Coordinates of C-alpha atoms in Angstrom, one line a residue:
M1 CA 0.0 0.0 0.0
H2 CA 1.5 3.3 -1.0
V3 CA 0.9 6.7 0.4
A4 CA 0.1 9.7 -1.8
E5 CA 2.9 12.2 -1.7
N6 CA 2.2 15.2 0.5
A7 CA -1.3 13.8 1.0
G8 CA -2.4 16.3 3.7
A9 CA -0.7 19.3 2.2
V10 CA -2.8 19.8 -1.0
A11 CA -5.6 22.1 -0.1
A12 CA -6.7 23.1 -3.6
P13 CA -9.2 21.0 -5.6
P14 CA -7.9 18.9 -8.5
A15 CA -9.0 21.5 -11.1
A16 CA -7.1 24.3 -9.5
D17 CA -4.2 25.8 -11.4
A18 CA -0.6 25.0 -10.6
E19 CA 0.0 28.4 -9.0
G20 CA -2.9 27.9 -6.6
Q21 CA -1.5 24.5 -5.6
A22 CA 1.9 25.9 -5.0
R23 CA 0.5 28.5 -2.6
A24 CA -1.8 26.0 -0.8
A25 CA 0.9 23.3 -0.2
P26 CA 3.2 25.3 2.1
R27 CA 0.1 26.5 4.1
G28 CA -1.1 22.9 4.4
N29 CA 2.4 21.7 5.4
R30 CA 2.7 24.3 8.2
R31 CA -0.8 23.3 9.5
I32 CA 0.1 19.6 9.5
I33 CA 3.4 20.1 11.2
L34 CA 2.0 22.5 13.8
G35 CA -1.1 20.3 14.5
A36 CA 0.9 17.1 14.8
S37 CA 3.6 18.7 17.0
L38 CA 1.4 20.6 19.5
G39 CA 0.4 17.5 21.5
N40 CA 3.9 16.2 21.9
G41 CA 5.1 19.6 22.8
L42 CA 2.5 20.0 25.5
E43 CA 3.4 16.6 27.0
I44 CA 7.1 17.5 27.2
F45 CA 6.3 21.0 28.5
D46 CA 4.2 19.5 31.4
F47 CA 6.9 17.0 32.2
T48 CA 9.6 19.6 32.1
V49 CA 7.9 21.9 34.5
Y50 CA 6.9 19.0 36.8
S51 CA 10.6 18.0 36.9
F52 CA 11.8 21.5 37.7
F53 CA 9.2 22.0 40.5
A54 CA 9.4 18.4 41.8
A55 CA 10.9 19.5 45.1
I56 CA 8.1 22.0 45.7
I57 CA 5.4 19.5 44.6
G58 CA 6.9 17.0 46.9
K59 CA 6.7 19.3 49.9
L60 CA 3.1 20.4 49.2
Y61 CA 1.5 17.0 48.2
F62 CA 3.8 14.4 49.7
P63 CA 4.9 15.6 53.2
S64 CA 7.8 13.6 54.7
D65 CA 10.2 13.8 57.6
T66 CA 13.0 14.7 55.1
A67 CA 13.1 16.9 52.0
Y68 CA 14.7 13.9 50.2
G69 CA 11.8 11.7 51.1
S70 CA 9.3 14.2 49.6
L71 CA 11.4 14.6 46.5
L72 CA 11.6 10.8 46.1
M73 CA 7.8 10.5 46.3
A74 CA 7.3 13.4 43.8
V75 CA 9.6 11.8 41.2
A76 CA 7.9 8.4 41.9
V77 CA 4.5 10.0 41.0
F78 CA 6.2 11.5 37.9
G79 CA 6.9 7.9 36.9
V80 CA 3.4 6.8 37.7
G81 CA 2.1 8.5 34.6
F82 CA 4.3 6.2 32.5
V83 CA 2.4 3.1 33.8
M84 CA -0.6 4.1 31.6
R85 CA 1.4 4.7 28.5
P86 CA 1.3 1.1 27.3
L87 CA -2.5 0.9 27.7
G88 CA -2.8 4.2 25.9
S89 CA -0.6 3.0 23.1
I90 CA -2.7 -0.1 22.5
V91 CA -6.1 1.6 22.8
L92 CA -5.3 4.9 21.0
G93 CA -2.8 3.4 18.6
A94 CA -5.4 0.9 17.4
Y95 CA -7.9 3.8 17.1
A96 CA -5.5 5.6 14.8
D97 CA -5.0 2.6 12.7
R98 CA -8.7 2.0 12.4
K99 CA -10.4 5.4 12.4
G100 CA -7.5 7.6 11.2
R101 CA -4.6 9.6 12.7
K102 CA -6.7 12.8 13.0
A103 CA -9.4 11.2 15.2
A104 CA -6.8 9.8 17.6
M105 CA -4.9 13.1 17.8
L106 CA -8.1 14.9 18.8
A107 CA -8.7 12.4 21.6
T108 CA -5.1 12.6 22.9
I109 CA -4.9 16.4 23.2
A110 CA -8.3 16.5 25.0
L111 CA -7.1 13.9 27.5
M112 CA -3.8 15.7 28.0
G113 CA -5.7 18.9 28.8
L114 CA -7.8 17.2 31.4
G115 CA -4.8 15.6 33.2
T116 CA -2.9 19.0 33.2
A117 CA -5.9 20.7 34.7
L118 CA -6.1 18.3 37.6
I119 CA -2.5 19.0 38.4
A120 CA -2.7 22.8 37.9
F121 CA -5.7 23.2 40.2
A122 CA -5.3 20.4 42.8
P123 CA -5.6 21.7 46.4
T124 CA -2.5 20.9 48.6
H125 CA -2.2 18.2 51.3
A126 CA -2.6 20.8 54.0
Q127 CA -5.9 21.8 52.4
I128 CA -7.7 18.5 51.7
G129 CA -5.4 15.8 53.1
V130 CA -4.9 12.5 51.3
M131 CA -7.1 13.5 48.4
A132 CA -4.4 16.0 47.3
P133 CA -1.9 13.4 46.2
V134 CA -4.7 11.3 44.7
L135 CA -5.6 14.2 42.4
I136 CA -1.9 14.6 41.3
V137 CA -1.7 10.9 40.6
A138 CA -5.0 10.9 38.6
G139 CA -3.7 13.8 36.5
R140 CA -0.4 12.0 35.8
L141 CA -2.3 8.8 34.8
L142 CA -4.5 10.7 32.3
Q143 CA -1.4 12.4 30.9
G144 CA 0.3 9.1 30.6
F145 CA -2.7 7.4 28.8
A146 CA -2.9 10.2 26.3
A147 CA 0.8 10.4 25.7
G148 CA 0.8 6.6 25.0
G149 CA -1.2 7.2 21.8
E150 CA 0.1 10.7 20.9
V151 CA 3.5 9.9 19.5
G152 CA 2.4 7.1 17.2
S153 CA -0.6 9.0 15.8
A154 CA 1.3 12.2 15.2
T155 CA 4.5 10.7 13.9
T156 CA 2.7 8.5 11.4
L157 CA 0.6 11.5 10.1
L158 CA 3.8 13.5 9.6
L159 CA 5.6 10.7 7.8
E160 CA 2.6 9.9 5.6
S161 CA 2.1 13.6 4.8
A162 CA 5.6 14.1 3.6
G163 CA 7.2 13.6 0.2
A164 CA 9.8 10.9 -0.2
N165 CA 12.7 13.3 0.4
Q166 CA 11.0 15.3 3.2
R167 CA 10.2 12.6 5.7
G168 CA 13.1 13.3 8.0
F169 CA 12.3 17.0 7.9
F170 CA 8.6 16.5 8.7
V171 CA 9.1 14.0 11.5
S172 CA 11.9 16.1 13.0
W173 CA 9.3 18.6 14.1
Q174 CA 8.0 16.0 16.6
S175 CA 11.4 16.1 18.4
I176 CA 11.8 19.9 17.7
S177 CA 8.6 20.5 19.5
Q178 CA 10.0 18.6 22.5
G179 CA 13.1 20.9 22.5
V180 CA 11.0 24.0 22.2
A181 CA 8.7 22.8 24.9
A182 CA 11.7 22.1 27.2
L183 CA 13.0 25.6 26.4
L184 CA 9.7 27.2 27.3
G185 CA 9.4 25.2 30.5
A186 CA 13.0 26.0 31.5
S187 CA 12.5 29.6 30.7
L188 CA 9.4 29.8 32.8
G189 CA 11.2 28.1 35.6
L190 CA 14.1 30.5 35.4
L191 CA 11.7 33.5 35.3
L192 CA 9.5 32.4 38.2
T193 CA 12.4 31.4 40.5
S194 CA 14.2 34.7 39.7
V195 CA 11.2 37.1 40.3
L196 CA 9.2 35.3 42.9
S197 CA 10.0 34.7 46.6
E198 CA 10.1 31.2 47.9
E199 CA 6.8 31.7 49.7
A200 CA 5.1 32.9 46.4
L201 CA 6.5 29.9 44.5
H202 CA 5.1 27.5 47.1
A203 CA 1.8 29.3 47.3
W204 CA 1.0 29.7 43.6
G205 CA 4.0 30.3 41.4
W206 CA 4.6 26.6 40.6
R207 CA 1.1 26.4 39.1
V208 CA 1.6 29.1 36.5
P209 CA 3.3 26.9 33.9
F210 CA 0.6 24.3 34.1
V211 CA -2.1 26.9 33.7
L212 CA -0.3 28.4 30.7
G213 CA 0.0 24.9 29.2
L214 CA -3.8 24.6 29.3
L215 CA -4.1 27.6 26.9
I216 CA -2.7 25.5 24.0
I217 CA -5.6 22.9 24.2
P218 CA -8.3 24.9 22.3
V219 CA -5.7 26.0 19.7
G220 CA -4.5 22.4 19.3
V221 CA -8.1 21.1 18.9
Y222 CA -8.9 23.8 16.3
I223 CA -5.8 23.0 14.2
R224 CA -6.2 19.3 14.4
R225 CA -9.8 19.4 13.3
N226 CA -8.8 21.2 10.1
I227 CA -5.9 19.1 8.9
E228 CA -6.2 16.5 6.2
E229 CA -6.3 12.8 7.1
T230 CA -3.7 10.5 5.6
Y231 CA -4.6 6.9 6.4
A232 CA -8.4 7.0 6.6
C233 CA -8.7 8.5 3.2
Q234 CA -6.4 5.9 1.7
R235 CA -8.5 3.1 3.4
E236 CA -11.6 4.4 1.7
G237 CA -9.8 3.9 -1.6
G238 CA -9.4 0.2 -1.0
G239 CA -7.1 -0.3 1.8
A240 CA -8.0 -2.3 4.9
A241 CA -7.4 -1.5 8.6
A242 CA -5.7 -4.1 10.7
E243 CA -8.3 -6.1 12.7
H244 CA -6.2 -6.3 15.8
P245 CA -3.1 -4.0 15.3
A246 CA -1.6 -4.8 18.7
W247 CA -1.9 -8.5 18.2
T248 CA -0.6 -8.3 14.7
L249 CA 2.5 -6.4 15.9
A250 CA 3.2 -8.9 18.7
A251 CA 2.5 -12.0 16.7
R252 CA 4.1 -11.1 13.3
H253 CA 6.7 -8.6 14.3
P254 CA 8.0 -9.6 17.7
R255 CA 11.7 -8.9 16.8
D256 CA 10.8 -5.3 15.7
L257 CA 8.8 -4.8 18.9
T258 CA 11.6 -6.0 21.2
L259 CA 14.5 -4.4 19.5
G260 CA 12.5 -1.2 19.0
V261 CA 11.9 -0.9 22.8
L262 CA 15.6 -1.3 23.4
I263 CA 16.5 1.2 20.8
I264 CA 14.1 3.8 22.3
M265 CA 15.8 3.1 25.6
S266 CA 18.9 5.2 24.7
G267 CA 17.1 8.4 23.8
T268 CA 14.6 7.9 26.7
A269 CA 17.5 7.5 29.2
M270 CA 19.2 10.6 27.9
V271 CA 16.0 12.7 28.0
Y272 CA 14.9 11.8 31.5
I273 CA 18.3 11.8 33.1
V274 CA 20.3 14.4 31.2
L275 CA 17.6 16.8 30.1
F276 CA 15.0 16.5 32.9
Y277 CA 16.7 15.1 36.0
M278 CA 20.0 17.0 35.8
P279 CA 18.5 20.4 36.9
T280 CA 17.2 18.7 40.1
Y281 CA 20.5 16.8 40.4
M282 CA 22.5 20.0 40.2
M283 CA 20.4 21.7 42.8
Q284 CA 20.1 18.8 45.3
T285 CA 23.6 17.3 45.0
N286 CA 25.9 20.1 43.9
H287 CA 24.0 23.0 45.5
I288 CA 23.7 25.0 42.3
D289 CA 21.0 27.6 42.5
A290 CA 17.8 27.1 40.7
P291 CA 18.1 30.1 38.2
T292 CA 21.5 28.9 37.1
S293 CA 20.2 25.3 36.6
Y294 CA 17.3 26.5 34.6
L295 CA 19.5 28.7 32.4
F296 CA 21.6 25.7 31.6
S297 CA 18.4 23.9 30.6
C298 CA 17.5 26.7 28.3
V299 CA 20.8 26.4 26.5
A300 CA 20.4 22.6 26.3
A301 CA 17.0 23.0 24.7
V302 CA 18.3 25.3 22.0
V303 CA 21.1 22.8 21.2
Q304 CA 18.6 20.0 21.0
V305 CA 16.4 21.8 18.6
V306 CA 19.3 22.7 16.2
S307 CA 20.6 19.1 16.4
V308 CA 17.3 17.5 15.6
Y309 CA 16.7 19.9 12.7
L310 CA 20.1 19.3 11.1
C311 CA 19.7 15.5 11.5
G312 CA 16.4 15.7 9.8
L313 CA 18.0 17.4 6.8
Y314 CA 20.9 14.9 6.8
V315 CA 18.8 11.7 6.8
D316 CA 16.7 13.0 4.0
R317 CA 19.9 13.3 1.9
V318 CA 21.5 10.0 2.8
R319 CA 18.3 7.9 3.5
N320 CA 20.2 6.1 6.3
Y321 CA 18.9 6.1 9.9
K322 CA 21.0 3.5 11.6
Q323 CA 24.5 5.1 11.1
P324 CA 23.7 8.5 12.8
L325 CA 21.8 6.6 15.6
V326 CA 24.9 4.4 16.3
W327 CA 27.1 7.4 16.5
S328 CA 24.8 9.3 18.8
I329 CA 24.8 6.4 21.3
V330 CA 28.6 6.1 21.2
V331 CA 29.0 9.8 21.9
G332 CA 26.4 9.5 24.7
M333 CA 28.4 6.7 26.4
A334 CA 31.7 8.6 26.0
M335 CA 30.4 11.9 27.5
A336 CA 28.1 10.6 30.3
Y337 CA 30.9 10.0 32.9
P338 CA 32.8 13.3 32.3
T339 CA 29.6 15.3 32.5
F340 CA 28.7 14.0 35.9
L341 CA 32.3 14.0 37.1
F342 CA 32.8 17.6 36.3
L343 CA 29.5 18.6 37.9
S344 CA 30.8 17.1 41.2
M345 CA 34.1 18.9 41.1
P346 CA 34.4 22.5 42.4
G347 CA 35.4 25.0 39.8
M348 CA 34.6 22.7 36.9
L349 CA 31.0 23.8 36.3
W350 CA 31.5 25.4 32.9
L351 CA 33.4 22.3 31.7
A352 CA 30.5 20.2 32.9
V353 CA 28.1 22.4 31.0
A354 CA 30.2 22.1 27.8
C355 CA 30.1 18.3 28.1
R356 CA 26.4 18.4 28.7
I357 CA 25.9 20.4 25.5
V358 CA 27.7 17.6 23.6
L359 CA 25.4 15.1 25.2
I360 CA 22.3 17.1 24.3
A361 CA 23.5 17.4 20.7
A362 CA 23.9 13.6 20.6
L363 CA 20.4 13.3 22.1
G364 CA 18.9 15.4 19.3
V365 CA 20.4 13.1 16.6
N366 CA 19.3 10.0 18.6
M367 CA 15.6 11.2 18.9
L368 CA 15.2 11.8 15.2
A369 CA 17.2 8.8 13.9
S370 CA 15.6 6.3 16.2
T371 CA 12.1 7.5 15.4
M372 CA 12.8 7.3 11.6
L373 CA 14.4 3.9 11.9
I374 CA 11.4 2.4 13.7
V375 CA 8.5 4.1 12.0
S376 CA 9.9 3.5 8.5
A377 CA 10.3 -0.2 9.2
L378 CA 6.7 -0.8 10.3
P379 CA 3.9 -1.7 7.7
R380 CA 1.5 1.1 7.3
E381 CA -1.6 -0.8 8.6
I382 CA 0.0 -1.2 12.0
R383 CA 2.3 1.8 12.0
A384 CA 0.5 4.0 14.5
T385 CA 0.0 1.1 17.0
G386 CA 3.5 -0.2 16.5
T387 CA 5.2 3.2 16.9
S388 CA 3.0 4.0 19.9
M389 CA 3.6 0.7 21.6
I390 CA 7.4 0.7 21.1
Y391 CA 7.7 4.2 22.3
A392 CA 5.3 3.7 25.2
F393 CA 6.9 0.5 26.5
G394 CA 10.4 1.9 26.1
V395 CA 9.6 5.1 27.9
T396 CA 7.6 3.3 30.6
L397 CA 10.3 0.8 31.4
F398 CA 13.3 3.0 31.1
G399 CA 12.1 6.6 31.2
G400 CA 9.4 6.6 33.9
S401 CA 11.8 4.8 36.3
A402 CA 14.9 6.8 35.4
Q403 CA 14.5 9.7 37.8
F404 CA 13.4 7.4 40.7
M405 CA 16.3 5.0 40.1
V406 CA 19.1 7.6 40.0
T407 CA 17.6 9.4 43.1
W408 CA 17.5 6.0 44.9
L409 CA 21.0 5.1 43.7
L410 CA 22.4 8.4 44.9
K411 CA 20.8 7.9 48.3
I412 CA 21.9 4.3 49.0
S413 CA 25.4 4.6 47.4
G414 CA 26.4 8.1 48.3
N415 CA 28.2 8.1 45.0
A416 CA 27.7 11.2 42.8
M417 CA 28.6 9.2 39.8
A418 CA 25.8 6.7 40.1
P419 CA 23.6 8.4 37.5
A420 CA 26.5 8.2 35.0
W421 CA 27.0 4.5 35.4
Y422 CA 23.3 3.9 35.1
L423 CA 23.1 5.9 31.9
I424 CA 26.1 4.2 30.3
G425 CA 24.6 0.8 31.0
M426 CA 21.3 1.6 29.3
L427 CA 23.1 3.1 26.3
A428 CA 25.3 0.0 25.9
A429 CA 22.2 -2.2 25.7
S430 CA 20.5 0.1 23.3
L431 CA 23.6 0.2 21.1
A432 CA 23.5 -3.6 20.8
A433 CA 19.9 -3.6 19.8
T434 CA 20.5 -0.9 17.2
C435 CA 23.3 -2.9 15.5
V436 CA 21.0 -5.9 14.9
F437 CA 17.9 -4.1 13.9
R438 CA 17.1 -4.4 10.2
E439 CA 16.5 -1.1 8.5
R440 CA 13.6 -0.9 6.0
H441 CA 11.8 1.8 4.2
H442 CA 8.0 1.1 3.9
D443 CA 5.9 3.7 2.1

């Protein structure tokens, strides 16, 4: 089954002249890219600000005898949302493969908004007692369920909307949206911690980013309602939806499923340890002030965006996804230890920041190359479900637990290098999976 080139971008009727089509296509492309990227961006924005304000959320919703205990509970709840990702990937991924990418994307952004609202407006433990953490957990569960289906639906729509030599560029906007969202989240964290007192941050300041994130929901719904479908329209022309996409994936493509999860592990580990956890790590372990930590995260987000964009252009030229992915993992393994080592050494902060920038650049390449390697290898009739499940299981197993694991390892070992060794081990396993994965290019 073949996909029409630039299917969602042609807004003009068949009888329109060439000039009208040329004007319509770029507008359609922008709408598709923006609509598909908004949901993933909102997910990462929420996760970013939750990570940055984890210490405050821990104190307000998970009171403990020690600040470390509250932080541990807060990052554990951060991981709770990942438990729902596999279920969301199966339910919403199958929905996208049966009813179309657009329908699934409308469902995911609405569910994300509901989960974000629960967190943004939940009363604290001091106000309503045990129901306070229950509301936070419920919000994270809803966000996780929605995120489980978001990546597969949006990524497949971008891939299927692009021309043969534009797929890396189109899909790169999924990862670019993550970098932009992380930049916005870090910028807000920097601004709020710089201008607000500690009392104001605890009272209401930490809620501001979540409330602002809610404003994107109506915009996202409007844009997604007005983009062109890619798969449902093709199905009406004679294609057939998979009867049981999740079963088809597990029964007929178990090797792709298993190796795909291990491949996703590398980027997931780098995202949740280097990008999200490191600000908290620097503040808790190395006593770096919050504004400085957030500033470093802003720089990291810019580097990630540039890296993903350039990688998208590169893979469209060479049509090879495995080679840049392998190199990104090797660089990650080489730079993980020096980054954490320099962070723990007085007077070496800027050298640590430089190493982290290299890590973030490798992460950008990893995010785009791993996504393209997996989504291109899956048959179109199970592509949304397959991409969703591989990403969801990879992130659930290795992303949702990452912050909890490194916090726990730091506590029991007292070794500031524990996060580095944990990251290197995960990257090594992912490198092995990447080397044996068979690259394919399905339409």
